[in-house]
mmCIF file with all atom_site columns, C-alpha atoms in Angstrom:
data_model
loop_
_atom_site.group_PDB
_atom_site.id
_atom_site.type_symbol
_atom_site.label_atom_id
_atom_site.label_alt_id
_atom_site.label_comp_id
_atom_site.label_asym_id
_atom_site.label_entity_id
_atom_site.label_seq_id
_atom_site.pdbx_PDB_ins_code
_atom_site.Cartn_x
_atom_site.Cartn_y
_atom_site.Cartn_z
_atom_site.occupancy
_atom_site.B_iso_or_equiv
_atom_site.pdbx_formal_charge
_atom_site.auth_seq_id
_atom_site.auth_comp_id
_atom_site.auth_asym_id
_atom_site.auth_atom_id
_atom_site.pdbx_PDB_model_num
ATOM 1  C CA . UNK A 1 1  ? 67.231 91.404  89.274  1.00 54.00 ? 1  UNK A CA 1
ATOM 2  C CA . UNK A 1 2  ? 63.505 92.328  89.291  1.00 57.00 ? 2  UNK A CA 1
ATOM 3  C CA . UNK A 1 3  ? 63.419 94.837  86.262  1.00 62.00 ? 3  UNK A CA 1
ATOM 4  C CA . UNK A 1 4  ? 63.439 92.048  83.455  1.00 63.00 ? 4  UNK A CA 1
ATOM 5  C CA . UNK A 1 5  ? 62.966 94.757  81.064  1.00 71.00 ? 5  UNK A CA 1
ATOM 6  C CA . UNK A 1 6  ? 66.934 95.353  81.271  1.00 79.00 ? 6  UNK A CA 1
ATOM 7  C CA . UNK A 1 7  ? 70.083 93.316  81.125  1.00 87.00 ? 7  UNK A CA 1
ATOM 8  C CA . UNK A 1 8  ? 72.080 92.909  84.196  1.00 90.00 ? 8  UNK A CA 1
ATOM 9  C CA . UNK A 1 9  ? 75.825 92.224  85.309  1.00 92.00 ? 9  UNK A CA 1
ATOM 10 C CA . UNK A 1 10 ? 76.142 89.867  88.567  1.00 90.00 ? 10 UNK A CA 1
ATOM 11 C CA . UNK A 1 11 ? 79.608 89.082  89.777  1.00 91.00 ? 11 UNK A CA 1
ATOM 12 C CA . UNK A 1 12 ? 80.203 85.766  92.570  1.00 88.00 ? 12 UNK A CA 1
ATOM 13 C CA . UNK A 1 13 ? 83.504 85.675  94.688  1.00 87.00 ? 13 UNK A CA 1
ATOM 14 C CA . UNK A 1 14 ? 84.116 83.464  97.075  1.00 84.00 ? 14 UNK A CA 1
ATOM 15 C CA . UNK A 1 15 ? 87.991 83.942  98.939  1.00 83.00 ? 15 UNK A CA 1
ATOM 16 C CA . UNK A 1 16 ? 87.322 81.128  100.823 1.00 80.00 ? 16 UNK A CA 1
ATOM 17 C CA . UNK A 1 17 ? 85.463 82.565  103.956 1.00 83.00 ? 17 UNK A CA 1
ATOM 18 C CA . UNK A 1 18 ? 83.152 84.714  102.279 1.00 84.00 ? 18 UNK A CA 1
ATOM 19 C CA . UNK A 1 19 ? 80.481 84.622  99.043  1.00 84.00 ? 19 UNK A CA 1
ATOM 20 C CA . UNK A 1 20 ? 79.855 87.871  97.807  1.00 87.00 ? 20 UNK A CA 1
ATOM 21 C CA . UNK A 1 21 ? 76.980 88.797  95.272  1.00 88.00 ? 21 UNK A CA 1
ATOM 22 C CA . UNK A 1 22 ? 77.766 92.337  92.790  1.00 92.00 ? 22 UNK A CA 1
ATOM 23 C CA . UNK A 1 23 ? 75.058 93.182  90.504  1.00 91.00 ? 23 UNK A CA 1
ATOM 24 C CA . UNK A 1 24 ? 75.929 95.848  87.999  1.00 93.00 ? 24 UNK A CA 1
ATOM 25 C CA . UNK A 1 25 ? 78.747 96.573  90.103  1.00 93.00 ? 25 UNK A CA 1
ATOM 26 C CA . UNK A 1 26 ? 76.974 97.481  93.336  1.00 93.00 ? 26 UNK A CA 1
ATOM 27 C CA . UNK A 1 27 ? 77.407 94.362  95.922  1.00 91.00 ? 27 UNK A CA 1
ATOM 28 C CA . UNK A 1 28 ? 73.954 93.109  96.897  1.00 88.00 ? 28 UNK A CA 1
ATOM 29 C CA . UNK A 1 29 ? 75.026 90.770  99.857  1.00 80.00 ? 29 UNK A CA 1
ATOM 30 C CA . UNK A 1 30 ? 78.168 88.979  101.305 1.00 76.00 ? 30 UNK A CA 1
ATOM 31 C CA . UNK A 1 31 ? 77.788 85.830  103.729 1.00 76.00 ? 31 UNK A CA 1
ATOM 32 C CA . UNK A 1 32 ? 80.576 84.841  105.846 1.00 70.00 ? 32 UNK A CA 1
ATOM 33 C CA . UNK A 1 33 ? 80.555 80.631  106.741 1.00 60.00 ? 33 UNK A CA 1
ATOM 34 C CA . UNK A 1 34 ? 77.307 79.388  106.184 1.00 49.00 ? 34 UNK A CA 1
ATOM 35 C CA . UNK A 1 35 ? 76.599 76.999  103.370 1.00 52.00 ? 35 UNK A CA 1
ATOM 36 C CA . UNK A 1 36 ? 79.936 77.598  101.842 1.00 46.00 ? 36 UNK A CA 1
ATOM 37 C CA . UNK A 1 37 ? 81.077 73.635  102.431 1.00 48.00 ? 37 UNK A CA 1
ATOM 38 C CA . UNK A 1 38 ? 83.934 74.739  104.554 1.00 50.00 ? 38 UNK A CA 1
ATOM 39 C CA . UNK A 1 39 ? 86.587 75.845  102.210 1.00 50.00 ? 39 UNK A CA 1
ATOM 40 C CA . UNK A 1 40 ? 84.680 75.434  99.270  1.00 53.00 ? 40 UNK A CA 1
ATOM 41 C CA . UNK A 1 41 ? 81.626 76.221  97.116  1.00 57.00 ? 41 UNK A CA 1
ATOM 42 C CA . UNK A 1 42 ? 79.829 72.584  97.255  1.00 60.00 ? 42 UNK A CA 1
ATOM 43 C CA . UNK A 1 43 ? 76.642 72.498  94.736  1.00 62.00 ? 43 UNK A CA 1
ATOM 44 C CA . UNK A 1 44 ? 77.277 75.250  93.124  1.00 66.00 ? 44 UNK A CA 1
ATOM 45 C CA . UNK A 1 45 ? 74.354 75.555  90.498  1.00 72.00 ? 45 UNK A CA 1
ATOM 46 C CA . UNK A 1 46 ? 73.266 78.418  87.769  1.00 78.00 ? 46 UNK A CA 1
ATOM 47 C CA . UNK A 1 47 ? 69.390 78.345  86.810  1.00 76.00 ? 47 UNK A CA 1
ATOM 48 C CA . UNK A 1 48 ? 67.728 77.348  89.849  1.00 70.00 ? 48 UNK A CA 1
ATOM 49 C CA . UNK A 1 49 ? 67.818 77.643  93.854  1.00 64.00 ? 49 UNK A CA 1
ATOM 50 C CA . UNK A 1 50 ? 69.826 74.322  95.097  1.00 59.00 ? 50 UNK A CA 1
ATOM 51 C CA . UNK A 1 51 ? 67.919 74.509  98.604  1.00 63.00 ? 51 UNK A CA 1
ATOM 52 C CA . UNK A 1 52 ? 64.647 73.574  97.642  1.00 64.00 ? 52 UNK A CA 1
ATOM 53 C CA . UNK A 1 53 ? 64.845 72.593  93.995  1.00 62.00 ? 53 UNK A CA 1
ATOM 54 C CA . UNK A 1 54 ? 62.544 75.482  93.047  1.00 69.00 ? 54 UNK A CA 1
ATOM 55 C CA . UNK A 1 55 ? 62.289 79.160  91.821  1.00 71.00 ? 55 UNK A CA 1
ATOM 56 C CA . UNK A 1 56 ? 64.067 78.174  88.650  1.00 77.00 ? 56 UNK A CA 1
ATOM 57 C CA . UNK A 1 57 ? 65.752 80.873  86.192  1.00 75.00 ? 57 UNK A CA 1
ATOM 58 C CA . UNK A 1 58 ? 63.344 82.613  83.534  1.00 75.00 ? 58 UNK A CA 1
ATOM 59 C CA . UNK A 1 59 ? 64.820 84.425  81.593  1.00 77.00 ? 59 UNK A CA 1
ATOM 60 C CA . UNK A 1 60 ? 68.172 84.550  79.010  1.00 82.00 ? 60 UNK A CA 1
ATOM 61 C CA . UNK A 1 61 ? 72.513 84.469  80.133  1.00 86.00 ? 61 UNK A CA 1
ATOM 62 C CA . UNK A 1 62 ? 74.390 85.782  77.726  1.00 88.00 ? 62 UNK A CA 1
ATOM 63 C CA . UNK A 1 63 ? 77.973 85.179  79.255  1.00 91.00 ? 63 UNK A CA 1
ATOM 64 C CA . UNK A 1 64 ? 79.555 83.062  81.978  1.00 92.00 ? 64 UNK A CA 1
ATOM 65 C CA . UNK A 1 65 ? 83.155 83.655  83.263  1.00 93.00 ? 65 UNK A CA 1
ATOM 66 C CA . UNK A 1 66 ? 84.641 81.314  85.699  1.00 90.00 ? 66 UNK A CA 1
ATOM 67 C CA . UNK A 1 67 ? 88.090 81.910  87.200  1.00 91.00 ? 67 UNK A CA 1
ATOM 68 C CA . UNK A 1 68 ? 89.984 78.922  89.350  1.00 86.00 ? 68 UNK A CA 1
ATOM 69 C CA . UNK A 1 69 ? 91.006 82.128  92.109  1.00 87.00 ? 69 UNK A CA 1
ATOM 70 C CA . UNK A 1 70 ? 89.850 84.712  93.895  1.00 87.00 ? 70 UNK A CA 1
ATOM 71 C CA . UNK A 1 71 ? 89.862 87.993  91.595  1.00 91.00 ? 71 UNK A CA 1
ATOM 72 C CA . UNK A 1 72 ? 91.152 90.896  93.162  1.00 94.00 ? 72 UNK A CA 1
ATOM 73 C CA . UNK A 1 73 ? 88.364 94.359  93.484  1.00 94.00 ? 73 UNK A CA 1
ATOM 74 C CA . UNK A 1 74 ? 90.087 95.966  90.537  1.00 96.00 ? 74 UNK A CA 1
ATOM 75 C CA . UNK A 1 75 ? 90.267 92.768  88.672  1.00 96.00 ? 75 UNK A CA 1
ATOM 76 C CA . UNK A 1 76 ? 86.802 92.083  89.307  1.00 95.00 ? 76 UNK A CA 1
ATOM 77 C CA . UNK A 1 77 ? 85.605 95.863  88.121  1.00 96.00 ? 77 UNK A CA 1
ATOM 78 C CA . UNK A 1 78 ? 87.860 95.489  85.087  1.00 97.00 ? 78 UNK A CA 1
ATOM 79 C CA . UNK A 1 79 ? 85.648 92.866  83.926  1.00 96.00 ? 79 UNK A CA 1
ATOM 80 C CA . UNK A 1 80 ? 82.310 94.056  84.883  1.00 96.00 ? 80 UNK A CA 1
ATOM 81 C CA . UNK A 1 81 ? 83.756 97.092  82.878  1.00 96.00 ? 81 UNK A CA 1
ATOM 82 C CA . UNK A 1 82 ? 84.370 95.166  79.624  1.00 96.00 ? 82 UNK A CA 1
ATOM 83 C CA . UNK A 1 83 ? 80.751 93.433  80.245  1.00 95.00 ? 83 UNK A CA 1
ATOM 84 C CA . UNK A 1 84 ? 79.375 97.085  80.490  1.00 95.00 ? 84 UNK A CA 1
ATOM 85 C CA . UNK A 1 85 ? 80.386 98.156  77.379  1.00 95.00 ? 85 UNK A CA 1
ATOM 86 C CA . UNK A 1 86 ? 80.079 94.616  75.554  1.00 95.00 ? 86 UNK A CA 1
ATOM 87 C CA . UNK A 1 87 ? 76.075 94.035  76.863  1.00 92.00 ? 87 UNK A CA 1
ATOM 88 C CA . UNK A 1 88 ? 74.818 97.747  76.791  1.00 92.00 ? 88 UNK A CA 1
ATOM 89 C CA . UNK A 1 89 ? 75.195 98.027  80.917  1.00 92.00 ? 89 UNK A CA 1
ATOM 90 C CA . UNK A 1 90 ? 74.782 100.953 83.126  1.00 92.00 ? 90 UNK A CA 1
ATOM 91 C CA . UNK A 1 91 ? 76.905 100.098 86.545  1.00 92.00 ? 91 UNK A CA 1
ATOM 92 C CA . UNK A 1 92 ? 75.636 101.863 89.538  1.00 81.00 ? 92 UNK A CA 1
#
């Protein structure tokens, strides 16, 4: 997410041991346990870093998708697919 110049795609899953992080398709990080809330995302926020309360969001999100499940790798590409071609996005 450092090139502001551009618009970018980042997909969350959690399955319930792991939170993964896509951006433009590519993942950028999973992390097993941690500060997951055992079973569930707790504090989940958009727009700012729930740790410390700082490093707050600057810049513009176009679309938000939520899904009540775990989406399945082609679901999940499907999606970032349709995003692609809605938002103007080259996927890695």
């Amino acid at each position: 997410f450092n090139d502001t110049s551009k618009y970018n795609i980042a997909s969350l899953t959690y399955d319930g041991a792991t939170v993964r992080l896509y951006v433009n398709g590519v993942e950028a990080f999973g992390v097993q346990g941690g500060n997951t809330g055992g079973g569930t995302i707790g504090r989940f926020t958009i727009g700012k870093r729930p740790n410390d309360g700082t490093g707050y969001f600057d810049g513009y999100i176009g679309e938000i998708i939520t899904f009540g499940r775990t989406l399945k790798t082609n679901e999940r590409t499907d999606i970032e697919q349709y995003l692609s071609k809605k938002w103007g996005v080259d996927l890695s």
